Short mmCIF file of C-alpha atoms in Angstrom, two decimals:
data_model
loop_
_atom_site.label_atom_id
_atom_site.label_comp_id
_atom_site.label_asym_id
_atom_site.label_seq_id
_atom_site.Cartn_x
_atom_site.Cartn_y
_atom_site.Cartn_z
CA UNK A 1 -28.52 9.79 -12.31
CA UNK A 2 -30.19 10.32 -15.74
CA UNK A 3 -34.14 9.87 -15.90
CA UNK A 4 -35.85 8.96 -19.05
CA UNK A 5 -37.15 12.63 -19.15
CA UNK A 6 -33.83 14.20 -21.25
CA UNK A 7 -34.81 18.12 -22.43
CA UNK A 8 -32.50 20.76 -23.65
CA UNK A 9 -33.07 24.45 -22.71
CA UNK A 10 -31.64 27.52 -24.45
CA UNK A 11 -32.08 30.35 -21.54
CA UNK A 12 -31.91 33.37 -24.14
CA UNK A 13 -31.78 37.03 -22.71
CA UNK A 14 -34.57 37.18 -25.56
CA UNK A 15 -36.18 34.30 -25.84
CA UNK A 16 -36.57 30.59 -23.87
CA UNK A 17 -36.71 27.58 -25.84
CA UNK A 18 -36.90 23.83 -24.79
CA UNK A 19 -36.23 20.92 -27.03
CA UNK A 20 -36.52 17.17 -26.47
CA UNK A 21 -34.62 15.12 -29.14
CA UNK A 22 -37.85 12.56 -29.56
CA UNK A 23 -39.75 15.84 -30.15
CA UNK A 24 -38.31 18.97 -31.16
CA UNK A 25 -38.62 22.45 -29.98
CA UNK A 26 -41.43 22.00 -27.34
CA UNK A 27 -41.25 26.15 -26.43
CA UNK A 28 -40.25 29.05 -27.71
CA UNK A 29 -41.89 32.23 -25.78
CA UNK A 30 -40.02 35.47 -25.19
CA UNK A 31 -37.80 35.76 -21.46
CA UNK A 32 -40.49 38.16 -20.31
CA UNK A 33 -42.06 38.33 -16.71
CA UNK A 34 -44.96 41.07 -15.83
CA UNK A 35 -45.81 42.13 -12.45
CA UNK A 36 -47.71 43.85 -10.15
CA UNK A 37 -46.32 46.62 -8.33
CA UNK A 38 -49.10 46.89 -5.91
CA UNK A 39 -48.75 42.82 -4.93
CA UNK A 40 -45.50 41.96 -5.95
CA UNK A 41 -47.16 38.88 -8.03
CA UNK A 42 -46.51 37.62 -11.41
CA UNK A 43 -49.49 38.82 -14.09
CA UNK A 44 -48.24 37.02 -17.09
CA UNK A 45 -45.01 35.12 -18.16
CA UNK A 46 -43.66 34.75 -21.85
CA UNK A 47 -45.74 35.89 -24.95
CA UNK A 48 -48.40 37.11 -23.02
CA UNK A 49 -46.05 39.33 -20.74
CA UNK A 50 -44.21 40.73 -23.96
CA UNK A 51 -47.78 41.53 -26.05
CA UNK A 52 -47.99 43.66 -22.83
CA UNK A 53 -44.68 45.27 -22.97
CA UNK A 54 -46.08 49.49 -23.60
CA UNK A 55 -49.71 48.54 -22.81
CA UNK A 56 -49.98 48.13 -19.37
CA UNK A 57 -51.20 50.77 -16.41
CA UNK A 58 -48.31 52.11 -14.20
CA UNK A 59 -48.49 49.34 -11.27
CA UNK A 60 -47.76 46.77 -14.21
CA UNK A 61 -43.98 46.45 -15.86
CA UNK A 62 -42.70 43.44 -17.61
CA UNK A 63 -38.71 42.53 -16.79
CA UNK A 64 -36.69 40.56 -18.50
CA UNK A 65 -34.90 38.36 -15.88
CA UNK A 66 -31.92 37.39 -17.93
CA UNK A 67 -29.61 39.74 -19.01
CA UNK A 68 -26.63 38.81 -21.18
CA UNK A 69 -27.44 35.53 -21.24
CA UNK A 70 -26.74 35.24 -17.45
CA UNK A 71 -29.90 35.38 -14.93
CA UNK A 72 -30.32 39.19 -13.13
CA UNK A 73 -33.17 37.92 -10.90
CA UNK A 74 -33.05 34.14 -9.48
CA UNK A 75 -36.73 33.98 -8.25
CA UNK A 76 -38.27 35.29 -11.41
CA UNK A 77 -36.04 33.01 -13.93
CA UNK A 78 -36.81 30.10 -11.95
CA UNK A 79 -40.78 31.24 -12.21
CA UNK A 80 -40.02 31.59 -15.86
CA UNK A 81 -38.74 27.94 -16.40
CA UNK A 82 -41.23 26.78 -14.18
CA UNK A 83 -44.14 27.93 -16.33
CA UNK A 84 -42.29 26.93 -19.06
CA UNK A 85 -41.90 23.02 -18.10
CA UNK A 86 -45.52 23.14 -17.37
CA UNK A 87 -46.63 24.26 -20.72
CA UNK A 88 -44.61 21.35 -21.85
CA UNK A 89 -45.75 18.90 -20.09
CA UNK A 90 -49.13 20.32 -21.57
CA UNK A 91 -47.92 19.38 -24.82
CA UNK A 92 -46.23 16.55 -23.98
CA UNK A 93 -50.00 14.76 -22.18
CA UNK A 94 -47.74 14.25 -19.09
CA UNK A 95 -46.46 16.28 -16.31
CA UNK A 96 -42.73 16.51 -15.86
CA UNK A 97 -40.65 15.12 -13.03
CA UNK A 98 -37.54 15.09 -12.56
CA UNK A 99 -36.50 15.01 -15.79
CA UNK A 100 -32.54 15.09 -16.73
CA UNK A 101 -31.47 18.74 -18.02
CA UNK A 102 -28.65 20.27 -20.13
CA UNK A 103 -28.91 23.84 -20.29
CA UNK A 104 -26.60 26.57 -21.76
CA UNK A 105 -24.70 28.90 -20.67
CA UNK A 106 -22.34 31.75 -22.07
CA UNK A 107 -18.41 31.10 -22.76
CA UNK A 108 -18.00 34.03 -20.80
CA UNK A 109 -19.65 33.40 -18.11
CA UNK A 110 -18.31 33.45 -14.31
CA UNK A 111 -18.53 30.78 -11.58
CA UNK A 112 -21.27 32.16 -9.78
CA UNK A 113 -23.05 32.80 -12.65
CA UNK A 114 -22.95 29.29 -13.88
CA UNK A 115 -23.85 28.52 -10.57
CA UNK A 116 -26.63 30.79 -10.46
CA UNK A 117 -27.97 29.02 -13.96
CA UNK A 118 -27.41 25.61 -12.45
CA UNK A 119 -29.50 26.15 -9.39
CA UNK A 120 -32.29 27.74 -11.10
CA UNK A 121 -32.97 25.14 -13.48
CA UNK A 122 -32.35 22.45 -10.35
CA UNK A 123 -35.21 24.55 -8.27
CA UNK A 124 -37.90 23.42 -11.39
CA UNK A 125 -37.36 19.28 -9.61
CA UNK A 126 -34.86 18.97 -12.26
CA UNK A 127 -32.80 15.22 -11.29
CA UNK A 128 -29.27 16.29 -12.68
CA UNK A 129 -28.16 19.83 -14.23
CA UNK A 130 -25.34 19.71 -16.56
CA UNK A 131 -24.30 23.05 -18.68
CA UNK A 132 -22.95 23.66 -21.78
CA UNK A 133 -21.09 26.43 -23.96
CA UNK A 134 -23.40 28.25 -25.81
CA UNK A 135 -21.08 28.55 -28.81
CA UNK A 136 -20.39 24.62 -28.77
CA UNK A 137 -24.51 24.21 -28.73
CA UNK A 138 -25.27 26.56 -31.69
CA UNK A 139 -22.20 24.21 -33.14
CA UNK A 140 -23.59 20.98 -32.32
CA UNK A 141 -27.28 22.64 -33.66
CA UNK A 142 -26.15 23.42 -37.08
CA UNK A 143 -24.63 19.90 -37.55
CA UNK A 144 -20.73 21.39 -37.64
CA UNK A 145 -18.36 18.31 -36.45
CA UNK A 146 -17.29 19.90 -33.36
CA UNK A 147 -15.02 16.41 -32.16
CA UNK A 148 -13.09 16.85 -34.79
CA UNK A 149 -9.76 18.16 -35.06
CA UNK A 150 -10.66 21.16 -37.21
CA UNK A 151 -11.44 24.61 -36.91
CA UNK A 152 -15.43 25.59 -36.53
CA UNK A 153 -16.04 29.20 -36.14
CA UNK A 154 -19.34 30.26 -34.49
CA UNK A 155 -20.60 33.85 -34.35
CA UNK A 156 -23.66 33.84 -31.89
CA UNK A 157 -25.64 37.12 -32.37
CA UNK A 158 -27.93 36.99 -29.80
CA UNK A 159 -30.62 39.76 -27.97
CA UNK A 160 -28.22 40.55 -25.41
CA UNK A 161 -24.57 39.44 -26.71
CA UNK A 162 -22.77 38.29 -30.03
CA UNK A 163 -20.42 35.56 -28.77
CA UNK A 164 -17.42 34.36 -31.37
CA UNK A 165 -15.77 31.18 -30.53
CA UNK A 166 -13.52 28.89 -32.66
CA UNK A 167 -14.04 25.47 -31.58
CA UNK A 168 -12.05 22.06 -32.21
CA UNK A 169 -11.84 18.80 -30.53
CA UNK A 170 -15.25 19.31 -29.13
CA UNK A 171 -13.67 22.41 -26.65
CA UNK A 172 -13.64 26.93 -27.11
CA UNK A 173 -10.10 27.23 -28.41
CA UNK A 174 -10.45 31.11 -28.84
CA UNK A 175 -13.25 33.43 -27.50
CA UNK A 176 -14.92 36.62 -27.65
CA UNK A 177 -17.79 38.41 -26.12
CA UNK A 178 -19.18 41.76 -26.35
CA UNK A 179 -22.55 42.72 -25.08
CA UNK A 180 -23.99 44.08 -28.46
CA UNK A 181 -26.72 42.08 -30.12
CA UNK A 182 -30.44 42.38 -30.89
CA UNK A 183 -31.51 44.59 -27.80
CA UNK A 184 -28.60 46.97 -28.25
CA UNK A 185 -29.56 47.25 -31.96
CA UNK A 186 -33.51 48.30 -31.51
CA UNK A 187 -32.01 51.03 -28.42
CA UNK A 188 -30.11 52.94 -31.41
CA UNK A 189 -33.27 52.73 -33.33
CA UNK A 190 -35.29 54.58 -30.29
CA UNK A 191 -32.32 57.18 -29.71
CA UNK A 192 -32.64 57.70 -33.70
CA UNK A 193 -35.72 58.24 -34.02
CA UNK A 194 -36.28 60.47 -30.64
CA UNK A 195 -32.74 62.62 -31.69
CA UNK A 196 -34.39 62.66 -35.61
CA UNK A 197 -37.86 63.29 -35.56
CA UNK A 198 -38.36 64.05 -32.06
CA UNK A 199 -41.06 61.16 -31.76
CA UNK A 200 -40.48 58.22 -28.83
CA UNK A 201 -41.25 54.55 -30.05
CA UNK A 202 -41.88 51.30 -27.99
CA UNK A 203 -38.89 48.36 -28.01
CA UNK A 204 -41.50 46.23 -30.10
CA UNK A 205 -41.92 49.31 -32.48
CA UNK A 206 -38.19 49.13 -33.09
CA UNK A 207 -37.50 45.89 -33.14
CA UNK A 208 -40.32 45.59 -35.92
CA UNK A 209 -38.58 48.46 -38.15
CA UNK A 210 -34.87 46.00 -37.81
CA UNK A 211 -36.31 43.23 -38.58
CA UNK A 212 -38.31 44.83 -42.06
CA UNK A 213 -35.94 47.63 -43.12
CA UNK A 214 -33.07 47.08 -40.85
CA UNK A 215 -29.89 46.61 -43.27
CA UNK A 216 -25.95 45.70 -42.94
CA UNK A 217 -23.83 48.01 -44.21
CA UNK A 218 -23.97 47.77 -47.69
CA UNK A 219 -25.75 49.38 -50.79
CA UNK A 220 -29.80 47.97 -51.51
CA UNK A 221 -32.32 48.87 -52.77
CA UNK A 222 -33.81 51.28 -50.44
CA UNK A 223 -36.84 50.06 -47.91
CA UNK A 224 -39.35 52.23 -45.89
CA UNK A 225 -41.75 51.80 -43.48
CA UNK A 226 -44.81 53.54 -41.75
CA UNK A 227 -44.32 53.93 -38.07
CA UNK A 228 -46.18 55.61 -34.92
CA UNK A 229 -45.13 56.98 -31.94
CA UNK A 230 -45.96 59.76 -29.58
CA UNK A 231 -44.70 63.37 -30.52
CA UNK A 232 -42.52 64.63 -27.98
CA UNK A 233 -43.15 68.21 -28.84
CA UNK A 234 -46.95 67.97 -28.69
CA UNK A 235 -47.64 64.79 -26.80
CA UNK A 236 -50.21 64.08 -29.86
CA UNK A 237 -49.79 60.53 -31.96
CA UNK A 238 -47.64 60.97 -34.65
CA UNK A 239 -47.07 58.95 -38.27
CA UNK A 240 -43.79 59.15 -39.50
CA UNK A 241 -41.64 57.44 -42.36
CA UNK A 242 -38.54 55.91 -42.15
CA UNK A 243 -36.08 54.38 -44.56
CA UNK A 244 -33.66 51.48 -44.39
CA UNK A 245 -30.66 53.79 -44.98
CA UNK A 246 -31.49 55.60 -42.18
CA UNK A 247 -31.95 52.54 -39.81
CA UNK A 248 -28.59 51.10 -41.28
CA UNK A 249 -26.69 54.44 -40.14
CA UNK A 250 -28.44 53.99 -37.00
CA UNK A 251 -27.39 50.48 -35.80
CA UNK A 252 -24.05 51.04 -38.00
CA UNK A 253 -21.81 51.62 -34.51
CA UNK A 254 -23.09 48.17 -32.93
CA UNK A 255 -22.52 46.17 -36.59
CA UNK A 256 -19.17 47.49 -36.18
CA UNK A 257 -18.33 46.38 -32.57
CA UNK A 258 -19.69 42.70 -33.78
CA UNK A 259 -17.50 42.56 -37.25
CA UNK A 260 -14.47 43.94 -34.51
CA UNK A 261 -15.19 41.17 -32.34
CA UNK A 262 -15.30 38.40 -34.93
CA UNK A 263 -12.22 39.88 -36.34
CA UNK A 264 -10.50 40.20 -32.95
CA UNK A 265 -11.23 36.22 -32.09
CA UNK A 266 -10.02 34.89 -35.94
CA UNK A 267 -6.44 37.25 -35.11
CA UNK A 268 -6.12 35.16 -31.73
CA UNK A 269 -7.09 31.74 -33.97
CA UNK A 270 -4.00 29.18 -33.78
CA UNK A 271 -1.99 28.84 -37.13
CA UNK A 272 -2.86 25.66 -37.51
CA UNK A 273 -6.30 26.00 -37.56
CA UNK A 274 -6.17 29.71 -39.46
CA UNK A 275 -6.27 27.34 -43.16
CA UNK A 276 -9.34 25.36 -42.02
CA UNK A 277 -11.41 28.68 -41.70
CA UNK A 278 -10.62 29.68 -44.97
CA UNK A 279 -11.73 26.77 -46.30
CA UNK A 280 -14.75 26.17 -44.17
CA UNK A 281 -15.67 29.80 -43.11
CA UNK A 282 -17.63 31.10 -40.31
CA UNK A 283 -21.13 29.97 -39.30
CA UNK A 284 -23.45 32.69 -37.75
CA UNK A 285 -26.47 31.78 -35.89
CA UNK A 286 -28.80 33.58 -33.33
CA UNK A 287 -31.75 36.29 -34.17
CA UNK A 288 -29.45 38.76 -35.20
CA UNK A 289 -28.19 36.21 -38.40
CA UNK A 290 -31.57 36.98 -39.74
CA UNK A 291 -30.58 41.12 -40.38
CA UNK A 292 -30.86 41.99 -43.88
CA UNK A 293 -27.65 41.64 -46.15
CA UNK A 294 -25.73 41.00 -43.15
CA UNK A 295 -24.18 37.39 -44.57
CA UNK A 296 -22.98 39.49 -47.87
CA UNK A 297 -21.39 42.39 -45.74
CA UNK A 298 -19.40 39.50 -43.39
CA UNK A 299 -18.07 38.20 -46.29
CA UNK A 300 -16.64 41.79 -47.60
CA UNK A 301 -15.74 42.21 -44.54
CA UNK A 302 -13.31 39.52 -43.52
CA UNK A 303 -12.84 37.87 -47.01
CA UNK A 304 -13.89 34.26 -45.83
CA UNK A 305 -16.97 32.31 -46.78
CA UNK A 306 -19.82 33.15 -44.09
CA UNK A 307 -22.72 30.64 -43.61
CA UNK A 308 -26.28 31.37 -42.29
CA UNK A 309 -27.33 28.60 -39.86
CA UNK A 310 -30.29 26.26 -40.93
CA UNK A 311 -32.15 27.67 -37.80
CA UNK A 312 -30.65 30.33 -36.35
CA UNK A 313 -33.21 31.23 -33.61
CA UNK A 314 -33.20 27.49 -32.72
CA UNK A 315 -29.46 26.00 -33.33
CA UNK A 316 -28.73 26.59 -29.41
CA UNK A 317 -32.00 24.63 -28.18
CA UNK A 318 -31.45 22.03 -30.59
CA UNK A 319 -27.68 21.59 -29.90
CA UNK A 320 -28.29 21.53 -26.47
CA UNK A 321 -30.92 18.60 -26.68
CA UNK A 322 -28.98 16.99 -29.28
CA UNK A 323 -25.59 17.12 -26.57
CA UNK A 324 -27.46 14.85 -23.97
CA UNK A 325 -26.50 11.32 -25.73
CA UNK A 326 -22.84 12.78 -25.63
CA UNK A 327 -22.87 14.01 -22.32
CA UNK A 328 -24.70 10.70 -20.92
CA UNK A 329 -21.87 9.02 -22.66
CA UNK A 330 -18.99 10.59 -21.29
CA UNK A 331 -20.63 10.73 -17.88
CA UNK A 332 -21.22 6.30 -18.42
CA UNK A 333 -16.91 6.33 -19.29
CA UNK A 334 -15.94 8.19 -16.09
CA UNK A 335 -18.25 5.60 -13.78
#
């Protein structure tokens, strides 16, 4: 059952990334498809799609295909991963086939849309499909001992979800989801600035003001930043200045619903594992980790130590990859 081909994919609502063990992270492109109206045919996939995200004439929109870290449209995710394991085998000097696949997949997620995941990645010539937790991937990426008997608590803060799970003995004991994350943050940042100033920005506008003056909610030094956008009064270009204190009042409501969430999943923590948390403390990964001051704020917030992951945007790719030895294993036992 298991080729010599082993790869790891993290199927982000923001971003894809493969990663062989031998290798690394062999891609890492944004979960972005353009297309023509007109033809109904794809005009660019990945980086190239989302550098066109704004740009393009009417007949032209780029989707994302995942949504919530589940897939929204089958034929277009299973274009995406097909272009993807192409541009890999690019790198790789070799095409491909059949290799063996572990792929992730929310806690949260239903039957059919595990099923839906599965059969996409199968459709790419894929020789066996196996799926795994998100939460116990980011886990297994930041080097936490998730086999052991102890509590590991991972927040997940990705574009289209923040997922909390406490995991021990290698299994989700408790779980949360909420669909607040990255996306959801750079929407208030639009609304803000349309309700403020009365001028519209792109998603890539926004997301560029989070990500250099976005703050948690705490006191810092104060940031700003020179943005443009289209008047909505005149229709004319328009240059505008924002501050970080602005943007953190902006995204304030979705911090909120995260810290809730995280706090929701540690009340519904067992008592025996409630003294290994506050000895080990939480572990946040995902894009969203990377917001300014938001690993201080965490720790105000729920008064146990809070730990940045080594590589947040990659933990889940890597933990993936790194889960196929395990998996293989287990799969050898039950023979």
């Amino acid at each position: 059952m298991f080729s010599n081909i082993e790869i790891g994919i993290d199927l982000g609502t923001a971003n894809i990334l493969i990663y062989s063990k031998n290798k690394g992270i062999l891609f890492n492109e944004p979960s972005v498809v353009a297309i023509d109206d007109a033809t109904n045919k794809i005009v660019a996939i990945g980086s190239e799609a989302k550098n066109m995200i704004g740009k393009t004439p009417e007949k032209i929109h780029a989707v994302r295909p995942l949504k919530d870290g589940v897939i929204a449209d089958y034929n277009l995710t299973t274009e995406l991963l097909n272009h993807a394991l192409k541009k890999v085998g690019k790198k790789l000097g070799f095409s491909i086939r059949k290799p063996h696949i572990v792929v992730c997949t929310p806690s949260g997620a239903t039957t059919v849309e595990r099923r839906a995941i599965q059969d996409a990645v199968r459709a790419t010539g894929a020789k066996s499909v196996m799926l795994l937790e998100e939460p116990i991937a980011a886990a297994i990426g930041a080097d936490l001992p998730v086999a052991e008997p102890i509590a590991n608590v991972v927040v997940d803060i990705g574009g289209g979800t923040t997922e909390v799970a406490i995991i021990s003995y290698g299994g989700v004991v408790a779980y949360q989801a909420v669909r607040v994350g990255g996306d959801r943050m750079d929407d208030d940042i639009i609304h803000y600035v349309r309700k403020q100033y009365n001028v519209l920005i792109g998603e890539r506008t926004a997301e560029r003001i989070k990500m250099e003056i976005g703050y948690a909610l705490l006191e810092h030094d104060r940031l700003s930043i020179e943005i443009k956008g289209r008047d909505l009064v005149t229709g004319l270009p328009k240059t505008i200045t924002l501050h970080s204190d602005e943007i953190q009042q902006a995204i304030k409501e979705s911090l909120l619903v995260i810290l809730q969430t995280i706090k929701t999943t540690l009340e519904n923590c067992p008592p025996e594992l409630s003294g290994d948390i506050v000895d080990r403390g939480i572990l946040v990964t995902g894009g969203g980790s990377l917001l300014n001051g938001l690993n201080e704020w965490l720790v105000n917030e729920i008064d146990v130590p809070v730990h940045i992951a080594p590589n947040p945007l990659e933990s889940v790719a890597i933990g993936t990859g790194r889960s196929l030895p395990i998996i293989k294993k287990l799969y050898n036992l039950a023979k």
